Amino acid sequence: MNHCVPDFEFDDDHSIPTSSVLNRPRKSAMAEEDVMELLWQNGPVVLHNQNQRSLKKSQPSFPADQSAPREIPSSHHHQQEQQDHLFMQEDEMASWLHYPLNDTNFDSDFCTDLLYPAPCITSTTTTTATATATPPVRATRVRDSRPQLNTATTVASAPPLRPPIPPPPRRTENFGLFARHMPREVASGPSNSKSVTIRESTVVDSSDTPAPGPDSRASEAMRSMEGASGVNNNNRCRNTSGAGAAATSSGGGGGSSGARDLTMCEMTVTSSPGGSSASAEPPAQKPAAEDRKRKGRETDDEYHSEDVELESADAKKQSRGSTSAKRSRAAEVHNLSERRRRDRINEKMRALQELIPRCNKSDKASMLDEAIEYLKALQLQVQMMSVGCGVVPMMFPGVQQYMPNMGMGIGMGMGMGMGMDMGMSRPMMPFPNVLAGSAMPTPAAAAHLGPRFPMPPFHMPPVPGPDPSRVQAANHSDPMFNSFGMQNPNQARASNFVDPYQQYLALHRMQLPLQQNQSMVQPNASKPSTSKGAENRENPENHPSGRLKSFDRVPCKGCRLPSFVV
Amino acid sequence: MSSRRSRQAAGVSRISDDQIIELVAKLRQLLPEIRDRRPQKVSASKVLQETCNYIRSLHREVDDLSERLSQLLSTIDADSPEAAIIRSLIM
């Protein structure tokens, strides 16, 4: 195959553009065959010299390919000289494609590089070169020869390109920059960017759309990125640049769709390898992506993104002064970073919103409010449960007698809870201490309180009874937190979600001031102001008997409070 | 008019900014890890992240505790007050 490569290059160049165009689609077939076809078809048109020779040889059959390659080395230089004439004759050939052929730079070693590096690459290169070379070469740029081939090589890596029909001047101007282009693997900034441009234009041209349009678009996109002039014909390009301008001007306040596009561009840019200039990337990326998508050449994406970035940065630098470029770039970078930061925060807010149950608030502040309350409630709940885990095993049989106390304590607890929800955490603190010392006082307290509440057994029956209610209370978490979003006032909410734990609070409260229980109960009962009012007011009345009922009626309008005892 | 409008616009942003700052501060206080750190240096993003993590960990803890409580419940007499307590605790 390597031997055939030069054939492709030289011969294809000689072929007529039309034939080459026709042959392009057939490139899927063996390159050699294509080349052969080209040669033969273009035989008469192509060359006078060696082509005929090769043609003659190849005409018989494809096997002639093998013979042709053999000829290549010998006819190499020969072809070169003759190709000069040919290239001059044909106008459609891409100038840059023909450069290497016309050029004296086109040394044998140069050829060898192409010929013998990698078979596939060379073959594709040749085919590509053929394709591009078919259009008549206009101006022969010596310096472009090498870059041309390199470009061709790089381009060859992409799917075979149709013969571009670009306006040579534009091509040339791109190629002029191309002159500095190093092999793509070397990845020099400007040349790569230029190569990308060229590639894009090539790709563009290969499509059905007329060359000038996409080509100009691609080049303009590069040039006008930072300006956000929206000169691009492409809508997306325009929108992108417009959005970029808007975002830049507004300092990224809105996060509109434009900003989002840019953000997306950012994301793509960051994901793409070697994103050098962030600011230049998105706009350049978008138009490039646009063109790419239109062509459906996704294989070029990776190459393009990187090169586009570099290209855009390069173009920017060249178009402006260094200082202005720096300033604009700094501003853009700042905007981009600001946008990224905001996106991060928004994303975390969304995650937080998902965690919070029944959070229907879209407003940041209210959502944060709910998050804070939910967090407090969760903390409280965890505390209660951990305490409960520790306390339950320590319950004594005499706990029954605590029921009334607890019932009473609920009033107290409610009063406490209602007064403050932050304060809820405080009562928790002494609990462990209380628990530690609870062993002793409990019997005493029970004995102490026993006579006070002559109906301890009264509470027992209701205990199993209210299980359903307790079950509902068990679902307290739902109604409890439901109250967050409900119309319950803050106080109600606080007490609502604290209520399930009131029993514990009450219990421990009882344990603490054992002697003062009575006094505590009374004052609590008579302290309707602190509590939600209704419950406490009822407590004193219900103490003797209707304690449970009072608790039933208790606080949560929306949720069933476990008559705790229940 | 313009001043009012600008004030309104600025007012809105000011309010929300202040609110958000205050809320973030509140959250920070609640979060155990961040509380001890340099209070002013934590970014909002980090606070939100820590909040999410903390809420998730609290959820896990609640689940664990619920499981333990339910196990305890099974061990004790269903009619006892402890059972009542436990049931009330279990969500």
XYZ file of C-alpha atoms in Angstrom:
657
model
C 0.000 0.000 0.000
C 2.766 2.320 0.818
C 4.016 2.105 -2.593
C 0.697 2.947 -3.914
C 0.482 6.004 -1.869
C 2.444 8.217 -4.044
C 0.362 7.071 -6.827
C -2.657 8.354 -5.150
C -1.164 11.615 -4.439
C 0.186 12.365 -7.723
C -2.278 10.709 -9.833
C -5.230 11.952 -8.043
C -4.047 15.389 -8.377
C -4.080 15.017 -11.971
C -7.515 13.659 -12.064
C -10.349 15.830 -12.954
C -12.217 17.271 -10.044
C -15.423 15.840 -11.184
C -14.065 12.454 -11.427
C -12.440 12.874 -8.131
C -15.720 13.970 -6.726
C -17.325 10.967 -8.145
C -14.636 8.852 -6.804
C -14.776 10.235 -3.383
C -17.824 8.362 -2.387
C -16.215 5.287 -3.567
C -13.392 5.721 -1.275
C -14.973 3.236 0.927
C -13.625 0.792 -1.493
C -10.029 0.096 -1.612
C -8.088 3.190 -1.851
C -6.072 1.710 -4.519
C -9.065 0.945 -6.496
C -10.312 4.391 -6.122
C -7.087 5.730 -7.127
C -6.993 3.448 -9.965
C -10.399 4.496 -10.966
C -9.461 8.024 -10.741
C -6.476 7.463 -12.763
C -8.217 5.661 -15.417
C -11.092 7.915 -15.586
C -8.919 10.820 -15.587
C -6.436 9.100 -17.706
C -6.930 11.117 -20.688
C -7.430 14.214 -18.695
C -4.827 13.676 -16.179
C -1.358 13.597 -17.151
C 0.597 13.361 -20.114
C 3.513 11.727 -18.609
C 3.874 9.210 -16.034
C 0.230 8.968 -15.493
C -0.231 7.554 -18.822
C 2.451 5.256 -18.031
C 0.877 4.236 -14.821
C -2.453 4.273 -16.424
C -1.404 1.997 -19.091
C -0.017 -0.289 -16.584
C -2.974 -0.105 -14.361
C -5.546 -0.323 -16.977
C -5.327 -3.974 -17.451
C -6.533 -4.636 -13.990
C -6.230 -3.818 -10.430
C -3.244 -5.940 -10.045
C -1.615 -3.194 -11.868
C -1.531 -1.436 -8.584
C 1.352 -3.452 -7.584
C 3.170 -2.516 -10.644
C 2.243 1.062 -10.293
C 3.755 1.418 -6.904
C 6.916 0.069 -8.157
C 6.952 2.732 -10.650
C 6.311 5.372 -8.184
C 9.694 5.665 -6.721
C 11.214 5.908 -10.046
C 8.695 8.229 -11.424
C 8.478 10.212 -8.323
C 10.547 13.056 -9.265
C 9.431 12.703 -12.747
C 5.913 13.117 -11.687
C 6.745 16.004 -9.583
C 8.064 17.963 -12.393
C 5.247 17.142 -14.617
C 2.708 17.727 -12.024
C 3.630 21.272 -11.965
C 2.136 21.716 -15.305
C -0.889 19.779 -14.460
C -1.535 21.627 -11.338
C -1.317 24.856 -13.017
C -3.789 23.750 -15.498
C -6.458 22.712 -13.120
C -8.117 25.431 -11.247
C -10.279 23.520 -8.997
C -7.556 21.836 -7.205
C -6.952 23.122 -3.815
C -3.910 25.188 -3.886
C -2.700 23.922 -0.657
C -3.088 20.415 -1.728
C -0.983 20.914 -4.698
C 1.697 22.735 -2.947
C 3.576 19.733 -1.885
C 3.399 18.311 -5.290
C 4.466 21.369 -7.037
C 7.020 22.245 -4.631
C 10.576 21.551 -4.610
C 10.036 21.183 -0.936
C 8.382 18.112 -1.890
C 11.496 16.199 -1.401
C 11.825 12.588 -1.574
C 12.269 12.389 2.111
C 9.153 14.398 2.471
C 7.423 11.988 0.300
C 8.829 9.151 2.189
C 7.395 10.524 5.309
C 4.061 10.360 3.748
C 4.646 7.253 1.918
C 5.990 5.082 4.573
C 4.881 6.228 7.941
C 1.675 4.404 8.567
C -0.007 2.572 5.850
C -3.480 3.537 6.745
C -2.603 7.092 7.300
C -0.765 7.357 4.126
C -3.460 5.755 2.180
C -6.064 7.910 3.689
C -3.828 10.833 3.324
C -3.405 10.179 -0.261
C -7.036 9.728 -0.812
C -7.734 12.862 1.047
C -5.062 14.663 -0.720
C -6.460 13.376 -3.880
C -9.825 14.606 -3.028
C -8.611 17.976 -2.111
C -6.126 18.065 -4.849
C -8.574 17.414 -7.530
C -9.786 20.920 -7.576
C -7.369 22.792 -9.625
C -4.592 24.308 -7.787
C -4.503 27.972 -7.953
C -1.513 29.411 -6.338
C 1.217 27.167 -5.394
C 2.587 27.958 -2.073
C 5.776 26.330 -1.423
C 5.561 26.710 2.247
C 2.177 25.193 2.288
C 3.340 22.059 0.806
C 4.504 20.540 3.948
C 1.694 21.764 6.050
C -0.631 20.706 3.374
C 0.445 17.193 3.565
C 0.378 17.281 7.256
C -3.011 18.735 7.141
C -4.018 16.184 4.684
C -2.716 13.611 7.036
C -4.663 15.015 9.849
C -7.653 15.445 7.725
C -7.234 11.979 6.498
C -7.691 10.756 9.974
C -11.171 12.089 9.719
C -13.574 10.476 7.386
C -12.675 11.043 3.826
C -13.561 14.489 2.774
C -15.278 15.394 -0.342
C -13.273 17.577 -2.556
C -13.714 20.968 -1.174
C -14.650 23.756 -3.415
C -13.507 26.563 -1.311
C -12.610 29.891 -2.604
C -8.927 29.618 -2.934
C -8.251 33.003 -1.481
C -9.887 32.149 1.727
C -8.253 28.865 1.770
C -5.020 30.441 1.035
C -5.355 32.878 3.806
C -6.134 30.117 6.152
C -3.368 28.147 4.776
C -1.046 30.994 5.162
C -1.503 30.562 8.811
C -1.263 26.981 8.082
C 2.243 27.485 7.037
C 3.151 27.447 10.627
C 1.205 24.353 11.114
C 3.181 21.531 12.464
C 2.095 18.000 12.314
C -1.012 17.734 14.241
C 0.526 15.393 16.697
C 2.936 18.100 17.625
C -0.067 20.140 18.553
C 1.218 23.572 18.113
C -1.366 26.063 19.045
C -1.904 28.328 16.145
C -1.312 25.853 13.462
C -3.599 23.412 15.032
C -6.256 25.960 15.323
C -5.784 26.898 11.785
C -5.822 23.371 10.724
C -9.049 23.015 12.500
C -10.390 25.912 10.641
C -9.235 24.526 7.455
C -10.595 21.212 8.319
C -13.827 22.747 9.170
C -13.974 24.636 6.011
C -13.061 21.545 4.177
C -15.707 19.670 5.904
C -18.112 22.396 5.322
C -17.338 22.521 1.725
C -17.656 18.887 1.388
C -21.231 19.209 2.416
C -23.808 20.332 0.051
C -23.852 23.840 1.308
C -21.792 26.213 -0.659
C -18.340 26.590 0.542
C -18.210 30.274 1.170
C -21.035 30.273 3.601
C -19.841 27.750 6.048
C -16.316 28.652 5.534
C -16.937 32.252 6.309
C -19.023 31.238 9.176
C -16.348 29.097 10.615
C -13.699 31.684 10.197
C -15.908 34.442 11.401
C -16.901 32.436 14.370
C -13.343 32.227 15.330
C -12.697 35.832 14.816
C -15.720 37.289 16.406
C -16.009 35.074 19.361
C -14.981 37.428 21.998
C -16.665 40.281 20.272
C -19.913 38.432 20.414
C -20.835 40.302 17.384
C -23.159 37.609 16.290
C -21.997 38.055 12.802
C -22.252 34.420 12.238
C -24.983 33.385 10.008
C -25.540 30.404 12.067
C -28.353 30.992 14.453
C -26.718 29.118 17.155
C -23.559 30.932 16.683
C -25.435 34.134 16.915
C -27.284 33.089 19.955
C -24.181 31.858 21.527
C -22.282 34.967 20.868
C -25.265 37.062 21.839
C -25.687 35.119 24.973
C -22.066 35.473 25.648
C -22.335 39.200 25.196
C -25.375 39.370 27.361
C -23.812 37.307 30.011
C -20.710 39.318 29.879
C -22.510 42.574 30.046
C -24.833 41.581 32.782
C -22.142 39.982 34.727
C -23.896 36.719 34.533
C -26.775 37.802 36.586
C -29.557 36.000 34.970
C -28.476 32.564 34.144
C -30.706 32.650 31.129
C -30.709 30.101 28.445
C -27.822 31.849 26.850
C -25.882 31.537 29.971
C -26.899 28.002 30.064
C -25.666 27.440 26.594
C -22.416 28.956 27.485
C -22.345 26.880 30.561
C -22.954 23.853 28.497
C -20.260 24.993 26.246
C -18.138 25.328 29.271
C -18.895 21.846 30.277
C -18.080 20.513 26.906
C -15.032 22.597 26.812
C -13.808 21.449 30.124
C -14.477 17.932 29.156
C -12.593 18.311 25.961
C -8.920 17.871 26.274
C -6.641 20.768 26.690
C -9.043 23.614 27.005
C -6.672 26.457 27.070
C -8.761 29.544 26.964
C -12.009 29.036 28.684
C -13.481 32.219 27.465
C -12.772 31.538 23.887
C -13.855 28.007 24.033
C -17.583 28.135 24.313
C -18.307 30.422 21.437
C -15.781 28.769 19.252
C -16.971 25.445 20.369
C -20.523 26.148 19.527
C -20.059 27.197 15.950
C -17.610 24.464 15.436
C -20.004 22.063 16.955
C -22.674 23.471 14.762
C -20.731 22.872 11.652
C -19.687 19.543 12.846
C -23.133 18.455 13.628
C -24.334 19.627 10.321
C -21.787 17.558 8.634
C -22.266 14.731 10.972
C -18.574 14.386 11.353
C -18.309 13.553 14.912
C -14.934 12.088 14.657
C -13.555 15.517 14.194
C -15.044 16.748 17.368
C -12.201 15.822 19.556
C -9.728 17.334 17.262
C -11.830 20.356 16.702
C -12.571 21.234 20.233
C -9.008 21.427 21.242
C -7.952 23.184 18.152
C -10.844 25.513 18.205
C -9.943 26.625 21.637
C -6.445 27.289 20.693
C -7.545 28.879 17.514
C -9.980 31.127 19.152
C -7.476 32.143 21.725
C -5.001 32.731 19.041
C -7.408 34.682 16.937
C -8.358 36.720 19.890
C -4.844 37.531 20.646
C -4.095 38.460 17.161
C -7.123 40.561 16.653
C -6.718 42.572 19.822
C -3.736 43.823 21.610
C -2.238 41.764 24.299
C -3.614 43.919 27.082
C -7.104 44.155 25.747
C -7.107 40.472 25.071
C -5.987 39.855 28.589
C -8.617 42.114 29.994
C -11.403 40.679 27.942
C -10.248 37.239 28.671
C -9.992 37.956 32.349
C -13.497 39.318 32.365
C -14.793 36.348 30.528
C -12.950 33.991 32.738
C -14.349 35.745 35.720
C -17.842 35.528 34.349
C -17.412 31.912 33.559
C -16.077 31.121 36.978
C -18.888 33.079 38.535
C -21.364 31.195 36.486
C -19.802 27.917 37.404
C -19.922 28.801 41.057
C -23.552 29.736 40.804
C -24.315 26.534 38.994
C -22.647 24.560 41.670
C -24.674 26.271 44.327
C -27.889 25.791 42.417
C -27.150 22.167 41.953
C -26.575 21.728 45.655
C -29.765 23.586 46.414
C -31.640 21.201 44.212
C -30.081 18.246 45.948
C -31.023 19.719 49.280
C -34.532 20.301 48.117
C -34.840 16.664 47.209
C -33.712 15.635 50.628
C -36.224 17.750 52.433
C -39.593 16.107 52.507
C -42.495 18.007 51.080
C -40.494 20.972 50.122
C -42.373 22.728 47.412
C -40.614 26.011 47.699
C -38.772 27.251 44.733
C -37.506 30.299 46.513
C -34.024 29.969 47.780
C -34.581 31.735 51.044
C -37.691 29.819 52.007
C -36.080 26.609 50.964
C -33.127 27.317 53.141
C -35.530 28.120 55.942
C -37.185 24.773 55.580
C -33.863 23.098 55.376
C -32.844 24.649 58.641
C -36.007 23.586 60.377
C -35.860 20.145 58.976
C -32.318 19.802 60.077
C -33.224 20.850 63.583
C -36.107 18.462 63.663
C -33.954 15.651 62.472
C -31.379 16.379 65.072
C -34.028 16.431 67.723
C -35.518 13.245 66.537
C -32.242 11.493 66.540
C -31.560 12.688 70.009
C -34.896 11.509 71.258
C -34.515 8.173 69.689
C -31.086 7.631 71.037
C -32.253 8.633 74.437
C -35.193 6.349 74.085
C -32.978 3.499 73.184
C -31.057 4.102 76.309
C -33.968 4.786 78.544
C -36.292 2.035 77.668
C -34.196 -0.754 79.010
C -33.897 1.206 82.160
C -37.588 1.516 82.675
C -38.745 0.027 85.825
C -41.932 -1.778 86.399
C -42.983 1.095 88.480
C -43.030 3.163 85.470
C -46.716 2.910 85.324
C -46.897 5.434 87.943
C -45.079 7.724 85.710
C -47.788 7.731 83.224
C -49.738 10.403 84.875
C -46.581 12.236 85.511
C -45.691 11.915 81.968
C -49.091 13.017 81.014
C -48.607 16.003 83.160
C -45.181 16.411 81.892
C -46.512 16.549 78.448
C -48.164 19.730 79.274
C -44.907 20.957 80.567
C -43.088 19.629 77.623
C -45.525 21.224 75.340
C -45.156 24.435 77.112
C -41.486 24.158 76.789
C -41.602 23.103 73.234
C -43.869 25.834 72.255
C -41.834 28.423 73.880
C -38.833 27.654 71.889
C -37.819 25.167 69.412
C -34.196 25.897 69.672
C -34.530 25.393 73.329
C -35.615 21.894 72.719
C -32.126 20.814 72.368
C -31.259 22.129 75.731
C -33.569 19.988 77.771
C -31.972 17.075 76.134
C -28.725 17.705 77.701
C -29.581 16.824 81.234
C -31.309 13.702 80.169
C -28.346 11.457 80.289
C -27.602 12.694 83.721
C -31.114 12.160 84.708
C -31.111 8.737 83.315
C -28.059 7.859 85.222
C -29.678 8.833 88.371
C -33.061 7.648 87.442
C -32.698 4.271 88.975
C -32.925 5.586 92.436
C -35.423 8.301 92.124
C -37.908 6.429 90.059
C -39.350 4.329 92.782
C -39.301 7.268 95.065
C -40.908 9.458 92.531
C -43.407 6.848 91.778
C -44.236 6.515 95.377
C -44.265 10.165 95.708
C -46.491 10.754 92.848
C -48.594 7.757 93.305
C -51.033 9.235 95.695
C -51.263 12.291 93.621
C -52.657 10.500 90.708
C -55.003 8.028 92.003
C -55.720 6.537 88.742
C -52.554 5.056 87.451
C -54.363 2.050 86.214
C -56.569 4.351 84.386
C -53.891 4.922 81.990
C -53.094 1.377 81.354
C -56.130 0.389 79.433
C -55.858 3.258 77.183
C -52.363 2.244 76.400
C -53.127 -0.614 74.136
C -56.275 0.992 72.988
C -54.810 3.993 71.444
C -52.427 1.919 69.503
C -54.048 2.957 66.322
C -53.727 6.467 67.396
C -50.216 5.761 68.303
C -49.721 4.288 64.968
C -50.925 7.477 63.592
C -48.698 9.169 65.969
C -46.009 6.916 64.786
C -46.536 8.449 61.471
C -45.854 11.582 63.220
C -42.858 12.210 61.258
C -45.012 12.753 58.277
C -47.557 15.015 59.782
C -44.888 16.486 61.860
C -42.892 17.562 59.004
C -45.966 18.073 57.057
C -46.659 20.862 59.337
C -43.643 22.537 57.993
C -45.324 23.213 54.820
C -48.706 23.541 56.277
C -50.319 26.653 57.312
C -49.555 25.970 60.905
C -47.832 28.784 62.509
C -44.277 28.452 63.473
C -45.199 27.801 66.981
C -47.511 25.062 66.012
C -44.893 23.572 63.884
C -42.355 23.632 66.550
C -44.609 22.059 69.048
C -46.003 19.660 66.542
C -42.830 18.091 65.680
C -41.612 18.182 69.157
C -44.698 16.574 70.524
C -43.797 13.022 69.878
C -40.875 13.574 72.044
C -42.765 15.410 74.626
C -43.281 12.234 76.463
C -39.661 11.814 76.847
C -39.204 15.316 77.794
C -41.919 14.975 80.266
C -40.441 11.846 81.639
C -37.137 13.348 82.192
C -38.573 16.501 83.417
C -40.345 14.489 85.984
C -37.227 12.800 86.987
C -35.333 15.920 87.381
C -37.296 17.850 89.849
C -38.914 14.953 91.513
C -39.980 16.871 94.498
C -41.134 19.724 92.501
C -43.265 17.714 90.237
C -46.401 18.811 91.795
C -45.470 22.373 91.791
C -44.190 22.115 88.310
C -47.269 20.538 87.068
C -49.472 23.104 88.537
C -47.654 26.052 87.214
C -47.333 24.439 83.867
C -50.923 23.661 83.800
C -51.682 27.147 84.673
C -49.414 28.548 82.117
C -51.506 28.650 79.084
C -49.644 31.601 77.769
C -46.519 29.706 77.112
C -48.179 26.764 75.545
C -50.456 26.771 72.663
C -53.005 27.719 75.063
C -55.632 25.180 74.532
C -53.693 22.237 75.692
C -52.373 23.748 78.766
C -55.637 25.222 79.657
C -57.132 21.896 79.473
C -54.438 20.222 81.372
C -55.303 21.433 84.796
C -58.834 20.425 84.278
C -57.998 17.139 82.867
C -55.347 16.267 85.233
C -57.441 14.171 87.402
C -58.964 12.231 84.649
C -58.969 13.446 81.166
C -55.315 13.779 80.723
C -55.204 11.569 77.798
C -57.983 13.327 76.174
C -56.311 16.570 76.579
C -53.356 15.160 74.919
C -55.484 13.883 72.204
C -56.707 17.281 71.637
C -53.382 18.556 71.819
C -51.353 20.612 69.796
C -51.229 19.312 66.432
C -54.176 20.497 64.640
C -53.086 18.656 61.664
C -51.638 15.577 63.170
C -52.711 13.184 65.755
C -50.677 13.497 68.733
C -50.123 10.324 70.412
C -51.880 10.720 73.474
C -48.654 10.021 74.498
C -49.515 7.717 76.984
C -51.326 6.227 74.498
C -39.093 56.138 39.677
C -35.816 55.023 38.441
C -34.418 55.291 41.873
C -37.287 53.301 43.253
C -36.919 50.759 40.575
C -33.273 50.508 41.155
C -33.862 50.393 44.844
C -36.418 47.711 44.351
C -34.126 45.711 42.232
C -31.291 46.281 44.573
C -33.618 45.755 47.467
C -34.717 42.411 46.216
C -31.257 41.247 45.588
C -30.099 42.714 48.825
C -32.822 40.993 50.724
C -32.270 37.688 49.150
C -28.550 38.002 49.510
C -28.810 38.881 53.126
C -31.345 36.195 53.709
C -29.229 33.678 52.040
C -26.196 34.730 53.947
C -28.080 34.529 57.203
C -29.540 31.176 56.369
C -26.243 29.836 55.335
C -24.834 31.050 58.622
C -27.629 29.299 60.464
C -26.976 26.148 58.604
C -23.370 26.421 59.357
C -24.111 26.589 63.029
C -26.146 23.492 62.820
C -23.561 21.543 61.025
C -21.248 19.946 63.468
C -18.217 19.849 61.281
C -18.221 23.329 60.016
C -19.082 24.899 63.277
C -15.600 24.680 64.559
C -13.928 25.836 61.455
C -13.141 29.381 60.586
C -16.636 30.708 60.435
C -16.237 33.172 57.645
C -14.280 31.176 55.207
C -16.730 28.498 54.334
C -18.383 28.948 50.999
C -22.081 28.601 50.438
C -21.502 25.689 48.193
C -19.624 23.886 50.882
C -22.278 24.644 53.445
C -24.948 23.275 51.186
C -22.917 20.215 50.487
C -22.307 19.634 54.165
C -25.981 20.125 54.864
C -26.953 17.522 52.347
C -24.433 15.116 53.751
C -25.525 15.803 57.279
C -29.168 15.289 56.460
C -28.361 12.025 54.796
C -26.357 10.885 57.770
C -29.163 11.892 60.083
C -31.565 9.903 57.991
C -29.357 6.908 58.304
C -29.083 7.397 62.002
C -32.816 7.681 62.360
C -33.231 4.477 60.455
C -30.745 2.726 62.648
C -32.344 4.000 65.787
C -35.764 3.054 64.567
C -34.573 -0.405 63.948
C -33.077 -0.639 67.371
C -36.188 0.705 68.958
C -38.357 -1.726 67.110
C -36.141 -4.520 68.268
C -36.438 -3.266 71.780
C -40.138 -3.070 71.343
C -40.290 -6.678 70.431
C -38.419 -7.632 73.524
C -40.576 -5.827 76.005
C -44.142 -6.213 76.900
C -46.332 -4.588 74.361
C -48.533 -3.127 76.993
C -45.840 -1.475 78.900
C -45.368 2.197 78.795
C -41.981 1.646 77.387
C -43.576 0.147 74.385
C -45.692 3.177 74.109
C -42.720 5.345 74.293
C -40.873 3.385 71.762
C -43.741 3.333 69.423
C -44.039 6.980 69.665
C -40.450 7.351 68.884
C -40.482 5.098 65.928
C -41.582 6.959 62.933
